[in-house]
mmCIF file of N, CA and C in Angstrom:
data_model
loop_
_atom_site.group_PDB
_atom_site.id
_atom_site.type_symbol
_atom_site.label_atom_id
_atom_site.label_comp_id
_atom_site.label_asym_id
_atom_site.label_seq_id
_atom_site.Cartn_x
_atom_site.Cartn_y
_atom_site.Cartn_z
ATOM 1 N N UNK A 1 133.716 93.981 -52.199
ATOM 2 C CA UNK A 1 132.304 93.869 -50.794
ATOM 3 C C UNK A 1 131.499 92.881 -51.437
ATOM 4 N N UNK A 2 131.028 92.238 -50.806
ATOM 5 C CA UNK A 2 129.673 91.416 -50.868
ATOM 6 C C UNK A 2 128.807 92.194 -50.453
ATOM 7 N N UNK A 3 127.839 91.823 -51.416
ATOM 8 C CA UNK A 3 126.422 92.506 -51.360
ATOM 9 C C UNK A 3 125.483 91.930 -50.308
ATOM 10 N N UNK A 4 124.746 91.634 -49.724
ATOM 11 C CA UNK A 4 123.899 90.648 -48.770
ATOM 12 C C UNK A 4 122.604 90.279 -49.626
ATOM 13 N N UNK A 5 122.711 89.591 -49.959
ATOM 14 C CA UNK A 5 122.144 88.801 -51.302
ATOM 15 C C UNK A 5 120.957 87.987 -50.219
ATOM 16 N N UNK A 6 119.324 88.053 -50.546
ATOM 17 C CA UNK A 6 118.204 86.956 -50.231
ATOM 18 C C UNK A 6 117.519 86.646 -51.383
ATOM 19 N N UNK A 7 117.000 85.510 -50.951
ATOM 20 C CA UNK A 7 116.601 84.614 -52.164
ATOM 21 C C UNK A 7 115.861 83.439 -51.608
ATOM 22 N N UNK A 8 115.247 82.692 -52.317
ATOM 23 C CA UNK A 8 114.776 81.074 -51.705
ATOM 24 C C UNK A 8 115.858 80.158 -51.798
ATOM 25 N N UNK A 9 116.013 79.659 -50.617
ATOM 26 C CA UNK A 9 117.199 78.417 -50.824
ATOM 27 C C UNK A 9 116.878 77.118 -51.694
ATOM 28 N N UNK A 10 117.556 76.395 -52.312
ATOM 29 C CA UNK A 10 117.451 75.130 -52.979
ATOM 30 C C UNK A 10 115.772 74.421 -52.273
ATOM 31 N N UNK A 11 115.908 74.145 -51.001
ATOM 32 C CA UNK A 11 115.403 73.291 -50.017
ATOM 33 C C UNK A 11 114.202 73.971 -50.281
ATOM 34 N N UNK A 12 114.070 75.151 -49.864
ATOM 35 C CA UNK A 12 112.508 75.882 -50.015
ATOM 36 C C UNK A 12 111.992 75.584 -51.872
ATOM 37 N N UNK A 13 112.489 76.146 -52.461
ATOM 38 C CA UNK A 13 112.083 75.619 -54.137
ATOM 39 C C UNK A 13 111.505 74.459 -53.825
ATOM 40 N N UNK A 14 112.268 73.515 -53.640
ATOM 41 C CA UNK A 14 111.811 71.854 -53.657
ATOM 42 C C UNK A 14 111.113 71.789 -53.162
ATOM 43 N N UNK A 15 110.507 72.289 -51.572
ATOM 44 C CA UNK A 15 109.720 71.718 -51.078
ATOM 45 C C UNK A 15 108.229 72.591 -51.544
ATOM 46 N N UNK A 16 108.563 73.717 -52.515
ATOM 47 C CA UNK A 16 106.860 74.472 -52.785
ATOM 48 C C UNK A 16 107.003 73.631 -54.213
ATOM 49 N N UNK A 17 107.554 73.165 -54.874
ATOM 50 C CA UNK A 17 107.633 72.493 -56.092
ATOM 51 C C UNK A 17 106.901 70.961 -55.753
ATOM 52 N N UNK A 18 106.922 70.307 -54.349
ATOM 53 C CA UNK A 18 106.495 69.394 -54.189
ATOM 54 C C UNK A 18 105.230 69.577 -53.805
ATOM 55 N N UNK A 19 104.552 70.638 -52.780
ATOM 56 C CA UNK A 19 103.421 71.040 -52.746
ATOM 57 C C UNK A 19 102.733 71.212 -53.635
ATOM 58 N N UNK A 20 103.260 71.579 -54.780
ATOM 59 C CA UNK A 20 102.439 71.811 -55.997
ATOM 60 C C UNK A 20 102.151 70.494 -56.640
ATOM 61 N N UNK A 21 102.677 69.573 -56.847
ATOM 62 C CA UNK A 21 102.544 68.533 -57.480
ATOM 63 C C UNK A 21 102.000 67.847 -56.709
ATOM 64 N N UNK A 22 101.416 67.888 -55.966
ATOM 65 C CA UNK A 22 100.883 66.654 -54.749
ATOM 66 C C UNK A 22 99.455 67.471 -54.924
ATOM 67 N N UNK A 23 99.518 68.945 -55.092
ATOM 68 C CA UNK A 23 97.869 69.822 -55.080
ATOM 69 C C UNK A 23 97.347 69.277 -56.528
ATOM 70 N N UNK A 24 98.403 69.278 -57.460
ATOM 71 C CA UNK A 24 98.255 68.618 -58.816
ATOM 72 C C UNK A 24 97.433 67.587 -58.913
ATOM 73 N N UNK A 25 97.943 66.520 -58.677
ATOM 74 C CA UNK A 25 97.576 65.108 -58.733
ATOM 75 C C UNK A 25 96.434 64.960 -57.970
ATOM 76 N N UNK A 26 96.005 66.168 -56.542
ATOM 77 C CA UNK A 26 94.516 65.515 -55.916
ATOM 78 C C UNK A 26 93.358 66.622 -56.625
ATOM 79 N N UNK A 27 94.042 67.538 -57.248
ATOM 80 C CA UNK A 27 92.747 68.524 -58.089
ATOM 81 C C UNK A 27 92.824 68.244 -59.326
ATOM 82 N N UNK A 28 93.202 67.857 -59.961
ATOM 83 C CA UNK A 28 93.031 67.444 -61.238
ATOM 84 C C UNK A 28 91.671 66.341 -61.639
ATOM 85 N N UNK A 29 91.902 65.078 -61.143
ATOM 86 C CA UNK A 29 91.341 64.047 -61.312
ATOM 87 C C UNK A 29 90.055 64.459 -60.797
ATOM 88 N N UNK A 30 89.998 65.620 -59.596
ATOM 89 C CA UNK A 30 88.294 66.108 -59.040
ATOM 90 C C UNK A 30 87.659 66.668 -59.889
ATOM 91 N N UNK A 31 88.267 67.781 -60.370
ATOM 92 C CA UNK A 31 88.075 68.571 -61.531
ATOM 93 C C UNK A 31 87.635 67.648 -62.848
ATOM 94 N N UNK A 32 88.095 66.703 -63.581
ATOM 95 C CA UNK A 32 87.606 65.798 -64.290
ATOM 96 C C UNK A 32 86.269 64.900 -63.861
ATOM 97 N N UNK A 33 85.803 64.941 -62.500
ATOM 98 C CA UNK A 33 85.066 64.159 -62.009
ATOM 99 C C UNK A 33 84.122 64.844 -61.964
ATOM 100 N N UNK A 34 84.331 66.409 -61.806
ATOM 101 C CA UNK A 34 83.095 67.559 -61.629
ATOM 102 C C UNK A 34 82.614 67.599 -62.946
ATOM 103 N N UNK A 35 83.329 67.457 -63.927
ATOM 104 C CA UNK A 35 82.959 67.766 -65.055
ATOM 105 C C UNK A 35 82.186 66.837 -65.715
ATOM 106 N N UNK A 36 82.265 65.537 -65.635
ATOM 107 C CA UNK A 36 81.437 64.436 -66.320
ATOM 108 C C UNK A 36 80.266 64.428 -65.088
ATOM 109 N N UNK A 37 80.252 64.898 -63.983
ATOM 110 C CA UNK A 37 78.984 64.806 -63.360
ATOM 111 C C UNK A 37 78.070 65.876 -63.804
ATOM 112 N N UNK A 38 78.636 67.285 -64.086
ATOM 113 C CA UNK A 38 77.514 68.237 -64.753
ATOM 114 C C UNK A 38 77.076 68.050 -66.018
ATOM 115 N N UNK A 39 78.272 67.688 -66.794
ATOM 116 C CA UNK A 39 77.173 66.703 -67.907
ATOM 117 C C UNK A 39 76.363 65.934 -68.143
ATOM 118 N N UNK A 40 76.298 65.016 -66.988
ATOM 119 C CA UNK A 40 75.158 64.076 -66.390
ATOM 120 C C UNK A 40 74.021 64.907 -65.702
ATOM 121 N N UNK A 41 74.518 65.804 -65.042
ATOM 122 C CA UNK A 41 73.015 66.495 -64.374
ATOM 123 C C UNK A 41 72.608 67.694 -65.792
ATOM 124 N N UNK A 42 73.462 68.019 -66.258
ATOM 125 C CA UNK A 42 72.723 68.756 -67.763
ATOM 126 C C UNK A 42 71.349 68.059 -68.401
ATOM 127 N N UNK A 43 72.227 66.708 -68.655
ATOM 128 C CA UNK A 43 71.151 65.565 -69.202
ATOM 129 C C UNK A 43 70.005 65.482 -68.358
ATOM 130 N N UNK A 44 69.980 65.836 -67.372
ATOM 131 C CA UNK A 44 68.698 65.448 -66.150
ATOM 132 C C UNK A 44 67.941 66.258 -66.556
ATOM 133 N N UNK A 45 68.723 67.286 -66.390
ATOM 134 C CA UNK A 45 67.748 68.534 -67.132
ATOM 135 C C UNK A 45 66.703 68.214 -68.002
ATOM 136 N N UNK A 46 67.263 68.171 -69.352
ATOM 137 C CA UNK A 46 66.692 67.475 -70.441
ATOM 138 C C UNK A 46 65.776 66.159 -70.061
ATOM 139 N N UNK A 47 65.695 65.709 -69.360
ATOM 140 C CA UNK A 47 64.723 64.911 -69.119
ATOM 141 C C UNK A 47 64.190 65.417 -68.345
ATOM 142 N N UNK A 48 64.033 65.865 -67.756
ATOM 143 C CA UNK A 48 63.001 66.998 -66.646
ATOM 144 C C UNK A 48 62.212 67.762 -67.585
ATOM 145 N N UNK A 49 62.722 68.293 -68.737
ATOM 146 C CA UNK A 49 62.311 69.226 -69.598
ATOM 147 C C UNK A 49 61.088 68.070 -70.549
ATOM 148 N N UNK A 50 61.768 67.142 -71.147
ATOM 149 C CA UNK A 50 60.975 66.051 -72.061
ATOM 150 C C UNK A 50 59.784 65.447 -70.688
ATOM 151 N N UNK A 51 59.942 65.137 -69.778
ATOM 152 C CA UNK A 51 58.633 64.878 -68.649
ATOM 153 C C UNK A 51 57.785 66.541 -68.305
ATOM 154 N N UNK A 52 58.366 67.537 -68.411
ATOM 155 C CA UNK A 52 57.376 68.626 -68.692
ATOM 156 C C UNK A 52 56.479 68.606 -69.789
ATOM 157 N N UNK A 53 57.240 68.374 -71.066
ATOM 158 C CA UNK A 53 56.346 68.896 -72.094
ATOM 159 C C UNK A 53 55.374 67.417 -72.608
ATOM 160 N N UNK A 54 55.569 66.238 -71.806
ATOM 161 C CA UNK A 54 54.511 65.045 -71.673
ATOM 162 C C UNK A 54 53.829 65.123 -70.594
ATOM 163 N N UNK A 55 53.801 66.140 -69.805
ATOM 164 C CA UNK A 55 52.349 66.183 -68.999
ATOM 165 C C UNK A 55 51.637 67.207 -69.415
ATOM 166 N N UNK A 56 52.755 68.255 -70.166
ATOM 167 C CA UNK A 56 51.689 69.214 -71.075
ATOM 168 C C UNK A 56 51.168 68.724 -72.336
ATOM 169 N N UNK A 57 51.174 67.514 -72.540
ATOM 170 C CA UNK A 57 50.847 66.815 -73.778
ATOM 171 C C UNK A 57 49.630 66.480 -72.752
ATOM 172 N N UNK A 58 49.421 65.544 -71.774
ATOM 173 C CA UNK A 58 48.830 65.004 -71.103
ATOM 174 C C UNK A 58 47.509 65.975 -70.517
ATOM 175 N N UNK A 59 47.899 67.113 -70.373
ATOM 176 C CA UNK A 59 47.272 68.029 -69.847
ATOM 177 C C UNK A 59 46.393 68.495 -70.901
ATOM 178 N N UNK A 60 46.627 69.102 -72.290
ATOM 179 C CA UNK A 60 45.995 69.241 -73.595
ATOM 180 C C UNK A 60 44.872 68.335 -73.740
ATOM 181 N N UNK A 61 45.335 67.060 -74.171
ATOM 182 C CA UNK A 61 44.836 65.489 -74.023
ATOM 183 C C UNK A 61 43.358 65.670 -73.035
ATOM 184 N N UNK A 62 43.825 66.065 -71.847
ATOM 185 C CA UNK A 62 42.565 65.834 -70.432
ATOM 186 C C UNK A 62 41.789 66.778 -71.085
ATOM 187 N N UNK A 63 41.870 67.930 -71.313
ATOM 188 C CA UNK A 63 41.583 69.139 -71.938
ATOM 189 C C UNK A 63 40.119 68.967 -72.717
ATOM 190 N N UNK A 64 41.054 68.364 -73.781
ATOM 191 C CA UNK A 64 40.140 68.262 -75.054
ATOM 192 C C UNK A 64 39.513 67.028 -75.278
ATOM 193 N N UNK A 65 39.722 65.482 -74.417
ATOM 194 C CA UNK A 65 38.997 64.934 -74.589
ATOM 195 C C UNK A 65 37.899 65.044 -73.084
ATOM 196 N N UNK A 66 38.059 65.906 -72.207
ATOM 197 C CA UNK A 66 37.326 66.025 -71.303
ATOM 198 C C UNK A 66 37.281 64.548 -70.089
ATOM 199 N N UNK A 67 38.603 64.359 -70.073
ATOM 200 C CA UNK A 67 38.438 63.444 -69.206
ATOM 201 C C UNK A 67 40.240 62.711 -68.836
ATOM 202 N N UNK A 68 40.420 61.490 -68.479
ATOM 203 C CA UNK A 68 41.623 61.402 -68.096
ATOM 204 C C UNK A 68 42.212 60.519 -69.545
ATOM 205 N N UNK A 69 42.897 61.271 -70.056
ATOM 206 C CA UNK A 69 43.620 60.150 -71.335
ATOM 207 C C UNK A 69 43.969 59.347 -71.385
ATOM 208 N N UNK A 70 43.959 58.392 -72.258
ATOM 209 C CA UNK A 70 44.819 57.145 -72.484
ATOM 210 C C UNK A 70 46.778 57.653 -72.556
ATOM 211 N N UNK A 71 47.301 56.616 -72.639
ATOM 212 C CA UNK A 71 48.188 56.831 -72.974
ATOM 213 C C UNK A 71 48.639 57.006 -74.534
ATOM 214 N N UNK A 72 47.546 56.222 -75.137
ATOM 215 C CA UNK A 72 48.087 56.439 -76.784
ATOM 216 C C UNK A 72 47.565 57.581 -77.327
ATOM 217 N N UNK A 73 46.789 58.593 -76.396
ATOM 218 C CA UNK A 73 46.535 60.242 -76.628
ATOM 219 C C UNK A 73 47.582 60.924 -76.465
ATOM 220 N N UNK A 74 48.583 61.040 -75.436
ATOM 221 C CA UNK A 74 49.409 61.068 -74.988
ATOM 222 C C UNK A 74 50.779 61.053 -75.824
ATOM 223 N N UNK A 75 51.025 59.396 -76.275
ATOM 224 C CA UNK A 75 51.524 59.647 -77.089
ATOM 225 C C UNK A 75 51.546 60.014 -78.633
ATOM 226 N N UNK A 76 50.134 60.613 -79.284
ATOM 227 C CA UNK A 76 50.191 60.960 -80.242
ATOM 228 C C UNK A 76 50.504 62.403 -80.245
ATOM 229 N N UNK A 77 50.124 63.004 -79.282
ATOM 230 C CA UNK A 77 51.078 64.175 -79.112
ATOM 231 C C UNK A 77 52.728 64.470 -79.075
ATOM 232 N N UNK A 78 53.783 63.321 -78.667
ATOM 233 C CA UNK A 78 54.610 63.352 -78.581
ATOM 234 C C UNK A 78 55.644 63.319 -79.922
ATOM 235 N N UNK A 79 57.318 63.803 -80.341
ATOM 236 C CA UNK A 79 57.658 62.700 -81.041
ATOM 237 C C UNK A 79 57.655 61.726 -81.327
ATOM 238 N N UNK A 80 57.973 60.766 -82.362
ATOM 239 C CA UNK A 80 57.810 59.804 -82.567
ATOM 240 C C UNK A 80 58.753 58.641 -81.720
ATOM 241 N N UNK A 81 59.803 59.024 -81.943
ATOM 242 C CA UNK A 81 61.002 58.222 -81.114
ATOM 243 C C UNK A 81 61.713 59.170 -80.631
ATOM 244 N N UNK A 82 61.642 60.160 -81.297
ATOM 245 C CA UNK A 82 63.385 61.168 -80.596
ATOM 246 C C UNK A 82 63.080 62.842 -80.957
ATOM 247 N N UNK A 83 63.466 63.546 -80.227
ATOM 248 C CA UNK A 83 63.215 64.842 -80.533
ATOM 249 C C UNK A 83 64.725 65.609 -80.018
ATOM 250 N N UNK A 84 64.939 66.960 -80.427
ATOM 251 C CA UNK A 84 66.138 67.578 -80.119
ATOM 252 C C UNK A 84 65.942 68.579 -78.990
ATOM 253 N N UNK A 85 66.122 68.630 -77.931
ATOM 254 C CA UNK A 85 66.071 69.315 -76.680
ATOM 255 C C UNK A 85 67.587 69.975 -76.592
ATOM 256 N N UNK A 86 67.380 70.815 -77.115
ATOM 257 C CA UNK A 86 68.757 71.860 -77.097
ATOM 258 C C UNK A 86 70.237 71.431 -77.300
ATOM 259 N N UNK A 87 70.903 70.881 -76.346
ATOM 260 C CA UNK A 87 72.099 70.136 -76.655
ATOM 261 C C UNK A 87 71.845 68.902 -76.553
ATOM 262 N N UNK A 88 70.773 68.569 -76.619
ATOM 263 C CA UNK A 88 70.500 67.000 -76.284
ATOM 264 C C UNK A 88 69.264 66.490 -76.979
ATOM 265 N N UNK A 89 69.610 65.072 -77.460
ATOM 266 C CA UNK A 89 68.865 64.152 -78.240
ATOM 267 C C UNK A 89 68.034 63.453 -77.221
ATOM 268 N N UNK A 90 66.771 63.398 -76.992
ATOM 269 C CA UNK A 90 66.378 62.513 -76.091
ATOM 270 C C UNK A 90 64.841 61.369 -76.948
ATOM 271 N N UNK A 91 65.307 60.190 -76.351
ATOM 272 C CA UNK A 91 64.431 59.593 -77.049
ATOM 273 C C UNK A 91 63.484 58.702 -76.086
ATOM 274 N N UNK A 92 62.388 58.745 -77.169
ATOM 275 C CA UNK A 92 61.139 58.072 -75.870
ATOM 276 C C UNK A 92 60.776 56.687 -76.158
ATOM 277 N N UNK A 93 59.935 55.791 -75.250
ATOM 278 C CA UNK A 93 59.930 54.527 -75.289
ATOM 279 C C UNK A 93 58.302 54.363 -74.501
ATOM 280 N N UNK A 94 57.513 54.266 -75.292
ATOM 281 C CA UNK A 94 56.235 54.078 -74.641
ATOM 282 C C UNK A 94 55.770 52.662 -74.377
ATOM 283 N N UNK A 95 55.544 52.996 -73.093
ATOM 284 C CA UNK A 95 54.783 51.822 -72.429
ATOM 285 C C UNK A 95 53.189 51.337 -72.205
ATOM 286 N N UNK A 96 52.707 50.446 -71.823
ATOM 287 C CA UNK A 96 51.233 50.952 -71.340
ATOM 288 C C UNK A 96 50.884 51.828 -70.807
ATOM 289 N N UNK A 97 51.739 52.520 -69.314
ATOM 290 C CA UNK A 97 50.742 53.479 -68.794
ATOM 291 C C UNK A 97 52.373 54.563 -68.659
ATOM 292 N N UNK A 98 53.520 54.087 -68.892
ATOM 293 C CA UNK A 98 54.789 55.154 -68.666
ATOM 294 C C UNK A 98 55.556 55.231 -70.235
ATOM 295 N N UNK A 99 56.377 56.034 -70.088
ATOM 296 C CA UNK A 99 57.209 56.588 -71.046
ATOM 297 C C UNK A 99 58.565 56.478 -70.212
ATOM 298 N N UNK A 100 59.779 55.818 -70.980
ATOM 299 C CA UNK A 100 61.172 55.459 -70.592
ATOM 300 C C UNK A 100 61.788 56.927 -71.841
ATOM 301 N N UNK A 101 62.196 57.893 -70.716
ATOM 302 C CA UNK A 101 63.024 59.039 -71.779
ATOM 303 C C UNK A 101 64.656 58.760 -71.062
ATOM 304 N N UNK A 102 65.351 58.885 -72.363
ATOM 305 C CA UNK A 102 66.927 59.063 -72.389
ATOM 306 C C UNK A 102 67.833 60.211 -73.090
ATOM 307 N N UNK A 103 68.082 61.069 -72.449
ATOM 308 C CA UNK A 103 68.508 61.797 -72.558
ATOM 309 C C UNK A 103 70.243 61.739 -73.214
ATOM 310 N N UNK A 104 70.999 62.394 -74.061
ATOM 311 C CA UNK A 104 72.252 61.940 -74.233
ATOM 312 C C UNK A 104 72.982 63.241 -75.326
ATOM 313 N N UNK A 105 73.813 63.746 -75.051
ATOM 314 C CA UNK A 105 74.281 64.969 -74.954
ATOM 315 C C UNK A 105 74.873 65.174 -76.589
ATOM 316 N N UNK A 106 74.491 66.146 -77.644
ATOM 317 C CA UNK A 106 75.232 65.992 -78.743
ATOM 318 C C UNK A 106 76.020 67.317 -78.993
ATOM 319 N N UNK A 107 75.979 68.739 -78.022
ATOM 320 C CA UNK A 107 76.863 69.381 -78.301
ATOM 321 C C UNK A 107 78.370 68.981 -77.879
ATOM 322 N N UNK A 108 79.096 69.709 -78.296
ATOM 323 C CA UNK A 108 81.166 69.663 -77.961
ATOM 324 C C UNK A 108 80.797 69.711 -76.518
ATOM 325 N N UNK A 109 80.250 71.130 -75.806
ATOM 326 C CA UNK A 109 80.231 71.066 -74.341
ATOM 327 C C UNK A 109 79.813 69.733 -73.166
ATOM 328 N N UNK A 110 78.340 69.141 -73.600
ATOM 329 C CA UNK A 110 77.905 67.978 -73.008
ATOM 330 C C UNK A 110 78.104 67.128 -73.579
ATOM 331 N N UNK A 111 79.116 66.662 -74.638
ATOM 332 C CA UNK A 111 78.952 65.729 -74.937
ATOM 333 C C UNK A 111 79.764 64.174 -74.067
ATOM 334 N N UNK A 112 78.745 62.971 -74.204
ATOM 335 C CA UNK A 112 78.767 62.477 -73.352
ATOM 336 C C UNK A 112 78.179 62.623 -71.948
ATOM 337 N N UNK A 113 77.704 63.201 -71.771
ATOM 338 C CA UNK A 113 76.079 63.432 -70.794
ATOM 339 C C UNK A 113 75.162 62.753 -71.364
ATOM 340 N N UNK A 114 74.858 61.351 -70.107
ATOM 341 C CA UNK A 114 73.732 60.750 -70.196
ATOM 342 C C UNK A 114 72.608 60.753 -69.064
ATOM 343 N N UNK A 115 71.529 60.771 -69.570
ATOM 344 C CA UNK A 115 70.426 60.159 -68.416
ATOM 345 C C UNK A 115 69.260 59.950 -68.747
ATOM 346 N N UNK A 116 68.484 59.149 -67.903
ATOM 347 C CA UNK A 116 67.026 58.749 -68.142
ATOM 348 C C UNK A 116 66.359 58.989 -67.273
ATOM 349 N N UNK A 117 65.030 58.201 -67.510
ATOM 350 C CA UNK A 117 63.618 58.911 -66.398
ATOM 351 C C UNK A 117 62.632 58.089 -66.699
ATOM 352 N N UNK A 118 61.547 57.875 -66.315
ATOM 353 C CA UNK A 118 60.026 57.398 -66.617
ATOM 354 C C UNK A 118 59.182 58.347 -66.315
ATOM 355 N N UNK A 119 58.355 58.710 -67.280
ATOM 356 C CA UNK A 119 57.303 59.608 -66.715
ATOM 357 C C UNK A 119 56.158 57.989 -66.490
ATOM 358 N N UNK A 120 55.311 59.168 -66.184
ATOM 359 C CA UNK A 120 53.884 58.126 -65.969
ATOM 360 C C UNK A 120 52.447 58.528 -65.876
ATOM 361 N N UNK A 121 51.678 58.158 -66.690
ATOM 362 C CA UNK A 121 50.362 58.827 -66.523
ATOM 363 C C UNK A 121 49.980 59.352 -65.073
ATOM 364 N N UNK A 122 49.561 60.493 -64.763
ATOM 365 C CA UNK A 122 48.931 60.909 -63.852
ATOM 366 C C UNK A 122 47.703 59.801 -63.415
#
């Protein structure tokens, strides 16, 4: 007496494996691109924080000096060459009327993330 057994055929299983392989080949590179982009965007947040700190230093100098402060007044209020802002090391390079800012990730979850920006005197 034979039972009526139901299941997947070999062709159906192979088709599913091929589809899963194609999805993995497409999805994994996209995932790694997204993680790199997320690290760089987080570094942009650190650059924005540094710009905010420079704006704050400029505002404090403007209030204490009673006018529009020079770049040397703002530079006196900021860290010498670099500072640690959360998971990032932020480097400053002062020019005549601007500051170049570079942030790079130091924590394992943002390691490799970098961004740069420029703050100019208002």
